Amino acid sequence: MPDIIPMMVVFGFLAAALLLRVAAGAQPNRVRVRAGRPGFSVPRAMMDE
């Protein structure tokens, strides 16, 4: 039984790390898309002037 507990802890940390990577990987993509849209509209507005 004592050997199972450290293994569960290790697998728990690995699972948490994978979840954090997926969450961190999904958020920058959304931010880039949102930040990119105004960036493209600003040069168009400047060229119209």
C-alpha atoms as an extended CHARMM CRD file, in Angstrom:
* protein
*
        49  EXT
         1         1  MET       CA              0.0000000000        0.0000000000        0.0000000000  PROA      1               0.0000000000
         2         2  PRO       CA              2.6940000000        2.6000000000        0.7660000000  PROA      2               0.0000000000
         3         3  ASP       CA              4.0770000000        2.2050000000       -2.7710000000  PROA      3               0.0000000000
         4         4  ILE       CA              0.7280000000        3.0680000000       -4.3460000000  PROA      4               0.0000000000
         5         5  ILE       CA              0.4250000000        6.4560000000       -2.6200000000  PROA      5               0.0000000000
         6         6  PRO       CA              3.5660000000        8.0760000000       -4.1570000000  PROA      6               0.0000000000
         7         7  MET       CA              2.5780000000        6.7410000000       -7.5730000000  PROA      7               0.0000000000
         8         8  MET       CA             -0.8700000000        8.3100000000       -7.2250000000  PROA      8               0.0000000000
         9         9  VAL       CA              0.7490000000       11.6120000000       -6.2340000000  PROA      9               0.0000000000
        10        10  VAL       CA              3.1080000000       11.5070000000       -9.2370000000  PROA      10              0.0000000000
        11        11  PHE       CA              0.2930000000       10.7070000000      -11.6590000000  PROA      11              0.0000000000
        12        12  GLY       CA             -1.7920000000       13.4570000000      -10.0940000000  PROA      12              0.0000000000
        13        13  PHE       CA              0.9400000000       16.0270000000      -10.7040000000  PROA      13              0.0000000000
        14        14  LEU       CA              1.3940000000       14.8150000000      -14.2790000000  PROA      14              0.0000000000
        15        15  ALA       CA             -2.3370000000       15.0770000000      -14.9320000000  PROA      15              0.0000000000
        16        16  ALA       CA             -2.4400000000       18.5850000000      -13.4370000000  PROA      16              0.0000000000
        17        17  ALA       CA              0.5500000000       19.6460000000      -15.5600000000  PROA      17              0.0000000000
        18        18  LEU       CA             -1.1150000000       18.3570000000      -18.7270000000  PROA      18              0.0000000000
        19        19  LEU       CA             -4.3600000000       20.1500000000      -17.8880000000  PROA      19              0.0000000000
        20        20  LEU       CA             -2.4780000000       23.3940000000      -17.2440000000  PROA      20              0.0000000000
        21        21  ARG       CA             -0.6170000000       23.0400000000      -20.5470000000  PROA      21              0.0000000000
        22        22  VAL       CA             -3.8630000000       22.5270000000      -22.4390000000  PROA      22              0.0000000000
        23        23  ALA       CA             -5.4910000000       25.4790000000      -20.6760000000  PROA      23              0.0000000000
        24        24  ALA       CA             -2.4490000000       27.7050000000      -21.2150000000  PROA      24              0.0000000000
        25        25  GLY       CA             -2.2430000000       26.6510000000      -24.8540000000  PROA      25              0.0000000000
        26        26  ALA       CA             -5.8970000000       27.4240000000      -25.5160000000  PROA      26              0.0000000000
        27        27  GLN       CA             -5.9040000000       30.8990000000      -23.9490000000  PROA      27              0.0000000000
        28        28  PRO       CA             -3.0950000000       32.5410000000      -25.9930000000  PROA      28              0.0000000000
        29        29  ASN       CA             -4.7410000000       31.4180000000      -29.2380000000  PROA      29              0.0000000000
        30        30  ARG       CA             -7.9520000000       33.1890000000      -28.2540000000  PROA      30              0.0000000000
        31        31  VAL       CA             -6.0390000000       36.2930000000      -27.1740000000  PROA      31              0.0000000000
        32        32  ARG       CA             -4.0710000000       36.3860000000      -30.4310000000  PROA      32              0.0000000000
        33        33  VAL       CA             -7.2300000000       36.2080000000      -32.5010000000  PROA      33              0.0000000000
        34        34  ARG       CA             -8.8820000000       38.9720000000      -30.4780000000  PROA      34              0.0000000000
        35        35  ALA       CA             -5.7660000000       41.1510000000      -30.5620000000  PROA      35              0.0000000000
        36        36  GLY       CA             -5.2580000000       40.5130000000      -34.2840000000  PROA      36              0.0000000000
        37        37  ARG       CA             -8.6510000000       41.7320000000      -35.4180000000  PROA      37              0.0000000000
        38        38  PRO       CA             -8.2830000000       45.3230000000      -34.1450000000  PROA      38              0.0000000000
        39        39  GLY       CA             -4.6990000000       45.3370000000      -35.4380000000  PROA      39              0.0000000000
        40        40  PHE       CA             -5.8750000000       44.7400000000      -38.9950000000  PROA      40              0.0000000000
        41        41  SER       CA             -8.6520000000       47.3240000000      -38.7990000000  PROA      41              0.0000000000
        42        42  VAL       CA             -6.3620000000       50.1190000000      -37.5590000000  PROA      42              0.0000000000
        43        43  PRO       CA             -4.0930000000       50.2660000000      -40.6640000000  PROA      43              0.0000000000
        44        44  ARG       CA             -7.1750000000       50.2610000000      -42.9020000000  PROA      44              0.0000000000
        45        45  ALA       CA             -8.5890000000       53.2370000000      -41.0310000000  PROA      45              0.0000000000
        46        46  MET       CA             -5.2730000000       55.0540000000      -41.2840000000  PROA      46              0.0000000000
        47        47  MET       CA             -5.0500000000       54.3800000000      -45.0310000000  PROA      47              0.0000000000
        48        48  ASP       CA             -8.5790000000       55.6970000000      -45.5790000000  PROA      48              0.0000000000
        49        49  GLU       CA             -7.5940000000       59.0020000000      -44.0320000000  PROA      49              0.0000000000
